[in-house]
Amino acid sequence: MTAVAIQGVWKFYGDYPALKDISLSVNPGSCLALIGRNGAGKTTLLRILAGLSKTAKGSITILGQDARDENTRRRIGVLGHGIGVYEELSAFENLRLFAKLYGIADPQKIASEWLERTGLERVRDGLVREFSRGMRQRLAVARTFLHNPSVLLLDEPFTALDDRAIAVLQDLLKTALAEGRTIIMSTHQLREALELATGVALINRGKLAFTGPRTREMLEDPAWLYRNYGEA
Ligand code: ATP
């Protein structure tokens, strides 16, 4: 079964077509790097996959089910631009809350484990509103992973992370792939993303300009794709 199947998807903001007839399929255990210039439509596509935005036309299935089903949502982990953690709660309280919402058996234990894995143990009782951007992003990473999602949808996951946190995230993503999970991530940081990616999709102004396996050529010269398939 395909992990994520996108079929003929269109999205309009008013009469502006942000996505034009996008079709893509992503196999289980693979990692798709979604690339494209600012405003190409990457965030729009990820929000649709996450069930946060509707399409005008086309269909999306995730693990064989509609992206907007409640059951599907439990099986995906989303890391977006809006960080999605509560400002007035501590790091620990945030993770315990999300663990409870996902129906995890021992929320306290899982919350503590993820604080440790993301290097936030030391500030577990600090309120998020006092956190730096990098700390919030690490907490958001913990929230994304804590329910063991089968599909990870990550919008610019490396942005705002410090070097150590980038290494932590790369490790988590490698482990996720080794466990057969599926990753779709948008990125401007081509080098970090291409290292991990098994496939690449390039979007130009809402249209899919290239899709295919990640090759050695791309890894050695990340600008290659833009030169060959980007806008003039
Ligand atoms: P970036 O790399 O800058 O995040 P992106 O590839 O993620 O860009 P999107 O955020 O998906 O691009 O935006 C695609 C297009 O749709 C852009 O032209 C943007 O201005 C427009 N757009 C996005 N969200 C809205 C909205 N809520 N209302 C109107 N237009 C929007």
Short mmCIF file of C-alpha atoms and ligand atoms in Angstrom, two decimals:
data_model
loop_
_atom_site.label_atom_id
_atom_site.label_comp_id
_atom_site.label_asym_id
_atom_site.label_seq_id
_atom_site.Cartn_x
_atom_site.Cartn_y
_atom_site.Cartn_z
CA MET A 1 0.00 0.00 0.00
CA THR A 2 1.14 3.58 -0.70
CA ALA A 3 1.68 5.53 2.51
CA VAL A 4 0.57 8.85 1.05
CA ALA A 5 -1.33 9.16 -2.22
CA ILE A 6 -2.04 12.59 -3.68
CA GLN A 7 -4.23 12.60 -6.76
CA GLY A 8 -5.01 15.66 -8.90
CA VAL A 9 -5.00 18.17 -6.05
CA TRP A 10 -5.94 21.81 -6.66
CA LYS A 11 -6.07 24.57 -4.07
CA PHE A 12 -7.19 28.17 -4.51
CA TYR A 13 -6.82 31.19 -2.26
CA GLY A 14 -9.57 33.38 -3.70
CA ASP A 15 -8.92 32.94 -7.40
CA TYR A 16 -5.18 32.43 -6.96
CA PRO A 17 -4.23 28.81 -7.69
CA ALA A 18 -1.71 27.86 -4.99
CA LEU A 19 -1.62 24.20 -6.10
CA LYS A 20 -2.27 23.07 -9.66
CA ASP A 21 -3.10 19.44 -10.28
CA ILE A 22 -0.54 17.86 -7.95
CA SER A 23 -0.23 14.07 -8.02
CA LEU A 24 2.38 12.24 -5.99
CA SER A 25 2.70 8.97 -4.18
CA VAL A 26 5.02 8.19 -1.33
CA ASN A 27 5.89 4.65 -0.31
CA PRO A 28 6.07 3.44 3.29
CA GLY A 29 9.54 3.81 4.77
CA SER A 30 10.61 6.53 2.37
CA CYS A 31 11.44 10.18 2.89
CA LEU A 32 10.28 12.78 0.37
CA ALA A 33 11.99 16.18 0.34
CA LEU A 34 9.52 18.78 -0.87
CA ILE A 35 11.44 21.67 -2.32
CA GLY A 36 10.63 24.90 -4.14
CA ARG A 37 11.13 28.64 -3.86
CA ASN A 38 9.26 30.84 -1.37
CA GLY A 39 5.58 30.77 -2.11
CA ALA A 40 5.78 27.67 -4.32
CA GLY A 41 3.03 25.90 -2.35
CA LYS A 42 4.93 23.55 -0.03
CA THR A 43 3.23 24.68 3.18
CA THR A 44 -0.15 24.60 1.47
CA LEU A 45 0.39 20.98 0.39
CA LEU A 46 1.60 19.88 3.83
CA ARG A 47 -1.38 21.53 5.53
CA ILE A 48 -3.72 19.68 3.20
CA LEU A 49 -1.96 16.39 3.94
CA ALA A 50 -2.26 17.11 7.65
CA GLY A 51 -6.01 17.53 7.27
CA LEU A 52 -5.78 21.21 8.24
CA SER A 53 -6.89 22.64 4.92
CA LYS A 54 -9.35 21.55 2.23
CA THR A 55 -8.65 20.99 -1.43
CA ALA A 56 -10.76 22.45 -4.22
CA LYS A 57 -10.37 19.28 -6.26
CA GLY A 58 -8.51 15.98 -6.00
CA SER A 59 -8.05 13.37 -3.34
CA ILE A 60 -5.60 12.48 -0.61
CA THR A 61 -5.26 9.20 1.19
CA ILE A 62 -2.90 8.50 4.04
CA LEU A 63 -2.31 4.86 4.96
CA GLY A 64 -5.33 4.06 2.84
CA GLN A 65 -7.66 6.45 4.66
CA ASP A 66 -8.96 9.96 4.14
CA ALA A 67 -6.51 12.59 5.46
CA ARG A 68 -9.28 14.26 7.46
CA ASP A 69 -10.38 11.16 9.40
CA GLU A 70 -9.87 11.25 13.13
CA ASN A 71 -8.07 7.89 12.98
CA THR A 72 -5.67 9.14 10.34
CA ARG A 73 -4.75 12.12 12.49
CA ARG A 74 -3.58 9.86 15.27
CA ARG A 75 -1.22 8.16 12.88
CA ILE A 76 0.45 11.32 11.62
CA GLY A 77 2.91 13.66 13.32
CA VAL A 78 2.85 17.26 12.16
CA LEU A 79 5.53 19.89 12.64
CA GLY A 80 4.43 23.21 11.20
CA HIS A 81 5.21 26.90 11.24
CA GLY A 82 2.84 27.67 14.09
CA ILE A 83 4.77 25.77 16.72
CA GLY A 84 1.70 24.19 18.32
CA VAL A 85 2.67 24.16 21.98
CA TYR A 86 1.01 26.03 24.85
CA GLU A 87 2.79 29.18 26.06
CA GLU A 88 1.37 29.13 29.57
CA LEU A 89 2.28 25.53 30.32
CA SER A 90 5.69 24.11 31.17
CA ALA A 91 7.58 21.89 28.76
CA PHE A 92 6.61 18.83 30.81
CA GLU A 93 2.95 19.86 31.09
CA ASN A 94 2.77 20.38 27.32
CA LEU A 95 4.09 16.93 26.51
CA ARG A 96 2.00 15.24 29.19
CA LEU A 97 -1.09 16.97 27.79
CA PHE A 98 -0.40 15.84 24.21
CA ALA A 99 0.39 12.32 25.40
CA LYS A 100 -2.99 12.24 27.18
CA LEU A 101 -4.78 13.57 24.11
CA TYR A 102 -3.27 10.77 22.06
CA GLY A 103 -4.45 8.24 24.63
CA ILE A 104 -0.94 7.09 25.53
CA ALA A 105 -0.93 4.71 28.51
CA ASP A 106 1.67 6.43 30.71
CA PRO A 107 1.72 10.15 29.73
CA GLN A 108 4.16 11.20 32.49
CA LYS A 109 6.73 8.63 31.50
CA ILE A 110 6.51 9.42 27.79
CA ALA A 111 6.69 13.17 28.49
CA SER A 112 9.85 12.70 30.55
CA GLU A 113 11.41 10.45 27.94
CA TRP A 114 10.88 13.00 25.19
CA LEU A 115 12.18 15.89 27.28
CA GLU A 116 15.34 13.91 27.69
CA ARG A 117 15.60 12.96 24.02
CA THR A 118 15.26 16.58 22.92
CA GLY A 119 17.60 17.97 25.58
CA LEU A 120 14.92 19.84 27.51
CA GLU A 121 15.18 17.92 30.78
CA ARG A 122 16.91 20.84 32.51
CA VAL A 123 14.04 23.24 31.72
CA ARG A 124 11.17 20.76 32.13
CA ASP A 125 9.27 22.98 34.56
CA GLY A 126 9.97 26.27 32.79
CA LEU A 127 7.05 27.99 31.07
CA VAL A 128 7.20 27.87 27.29
CA ARG A 129 6.63 31.62 27.02
CA GLU A 130 10.09 32.10 28.51
CA PHE A 131 11.76 29.71 26.06
CA SER A 132 14.02 30.70 23.18
CA ARG A 133 12.94 29.92 19.64
CA GLY A 134 15.26 26.93 19.47
CA MET A 135 13.87 25.49 22.73
CA ARG A 136 10.29 25.87 21.50
CA GLN A 137 11.22 24.16 18.28
CA ARG A 138 12.76 21.25 20.19
CA LEU A 139 9.58 20.96 22.25
CA ALA A 140 7.56 20.98 19.05
CA VAL A 141 9.76 18.17 17.71
CA ALA A 142 9.05 16.15 20.88
CA ARG A 143 5.31 16.76 20.47
CA THR A 144 5.49 15.63 16.84
CA PHE A 145 7.10 12.29 17.67
CA LEU A 146 5.69 11.32 21.05
CA HIS A 147 2.75 9.24 19.81
CA ASN A 148 4.92 7.19 17.41
CA PRO A 149 3.27 8.37 14.21
CA SER A 150 3.57 6.26 11.06
CA VAL A 151 3.66 9.31 8.80
CA LEU A 152 5.61 12.47 9.62
CA LEU A 153 4.71 15.76 7.90
CA LEU A 154 7.37 18.34 8.59
CA ASP A 155 7.35 21.92 7.36
CA GLU A 156 10.87 23.38 7.44
CA PRO A 157 11.89 21.21 10.39
CA PHE A 158 15.50 22.42 10.51
CA THR A 159 14.64 26.11 10.63
CA ALA A 160 15.34 27.75 13.99
CA LEU A 161 17.14 24.71 15.36
CA ASP A 162 20.64 25.07 16.73
CA ASP A 163 23.35 22.68 15.54
CA ARG A 164 22.82 20.25 18.37
CA ALA A 165 19.09 20.15 17.81
CA ILE A 166 19.62 19.59 14.07
CA ALA A 167 21.70 16.53 14.94
CA VAL A 168 18.98 15.31 17.35
CA LEU A 169 16.31 15.72 14.70
CA GLN A 170 18.38 14.01 12.03
CA ASP A 171 18.86 11.05 14.35
CA LEU A 172 15.14 10.87 15.10
CA LEU A 173 14.35 10.97 11.40
CA LYS A 174 16.91 8.28 10.56
CA THR A 175 15.46 6.06 13.27
CA ALA A 176 11.94 6.74 12.03
CA LEU A 177 12.93 5.66 8.51
CA ALA A 178 14.70 2.56 9.77
CA GLU A 179 11.46 1.66 11.56
CA GLY A 180 9.54 1.91 8.31
CA ARG A 181 7.83 5.23 8.98
CA THR A 182 7.20 7.66 6.14
CA ILE A 183 8.43 11.25 6.07
CA ILE A 184 7.45 14.19 3.92
CA MET A 185 9.36 17.36 4.66
CA SER A 186 9.55 20.76 3.06
CA THR A 187 12.85 22.49 3.26
CA HIS A 188 15.17 25.24 2.17
CA GLN A 189 18.09 23.48 3.79
CA LEU A 190 18.77 21.25 0.83
CA ARG A 191 21.93 19.68 2.12
CA GLU A 192 20.43 18.42 5.40
CA ALA A 193 17.26 17.25 3.71
CA LEU A 194 18.83 15.56 0.70
CA GLU A 195 21.12 13.51 2.91
CA LEU A 196 18.10 11.86 4.40
CA ALA A 197 15.69 11.92 1.48
CA THR A 198 14.99 8.90 -0.69
CA GLY A 199 12.87 10.96 -3.09
CA VAL A 200 12.52 14.57 -4.16
CA ALA A 201 9.60 16.66 -5.40
CA LEU A 202 10.15 20.16 -6.73
CA ILE A 203 7.20 22.55 -6.85
CA ASN A 204 7.28 25.67 -9.03
CA ARG A 205 4.42 28.14 -8.52
CA GLY A 206 1.98 25.45 -7.50
CA LYS A 207 2.96 22.93 -10.19
CA LEU A 208 4.97 19.78 -9.74
CA ALA A 209 8.09 20.42 -11.85
CA PHE A 210 10.07 17.31 -10.93
CA THR A 211 9.60 14.15 -8.94
CA GLY A 212 11.95 11.21 -8.69
CA PRO A 213 14.43 9.37 -6.52
CA ARG A 214 17.16 11.32 -4.80
CA THR A 215 20.33 10.73 -6.79
CA ARG A 216 24.01 11.03 -5.95
CA GLU A 217 24.19 13.97 -8.33
CA MET A 218 21.74 15.95 -6.18
CA LEU A 219 23.65 15.15 -3.04
CA GLU A 220 26.93 16.34 -4.49
CA ASP A 221 25.38 19.47 -5.98
CA PRO A 222 22.15 20.49 -4.22
CA ALA A 223 21.53 23.33 -6.68
CA TRP A 224 21.39 20.84 -9.58
CA LEU A 225 17.61 20.41 -9.35
CA TYR A 226 16.92 24.12 -9.42
CA ARG A 227 19.24 24.56 -12.40
CA ASN A 228 17.55 21.80 -14.35
CA TYR A 229 13.93 22.05 -13.29
CA GLY A 230 13.60 25.42 -11.52
CA GLU A 231 12.13 28.60 -12.93
CA ALA A 232 14.22 30.62 -15.31
P1 ATP B 1 7.63 29.21 1.89
O1 ATP B 1 8.82 28.46 1.43
O2 ATP B 1 7.83 30.70 1.85
O3 ATP B 1 7.04 28.74 3.16
P2 ATP B 1 5.63 27.76 0.42
O4 ATP B 1 6.20 27.02 -0.73
O5 ATP B 1 5.38 27.00 1.66
O6 ATP B 1 6.53 29.01 0.74
P3 ATP B 1 2.85 28.48 0.57
O7 ATP B 1 2.94 29.07 1.93
O8 ATP B 1 2.20 27.18 0.43
O9 ATP B 1 4.29 28.43 -0.10
O10 ATP B 1 2.11 29.55 -0.34
C1 ATP B 1 1.78 29.31 -1.71
C2 ATP B 1 1.12 30.55 -2.29
O11 ATP B 1 -0.18 30.74 -1.71
C3 ATP B 1 1.87 31.85 -2.04
O12 ATP B 1 1.76 32.65 -3.18
C4 ATP B 1 1.15 32.48 -0.88
O13 ATP B 1 1.26 33.87 -0.92
C5 ATP B 1 -0.27 32.01 -1.09
N1 ATP B 1 -0.98 31.80 0.21
C6 ATP B 1 -0.63 30.96 1.19
N2 ATP B 1 -1.51 30.99 2.22
C7 ATP B 1 -2.46 31.89 1.86
C8 ATP B 1 -3.66 32.37 2.47
N3 ATP B 1 -4.06 31.90 3.66
N4 ATP B 1 -4.38 33.28 1.79
C9 ATP B 1 -3.99 33.72 0.58
N5 ATP B 1 -2.89 33.32 -0.06
C10 ATP B 1 -2.12 32.42 0.56
#
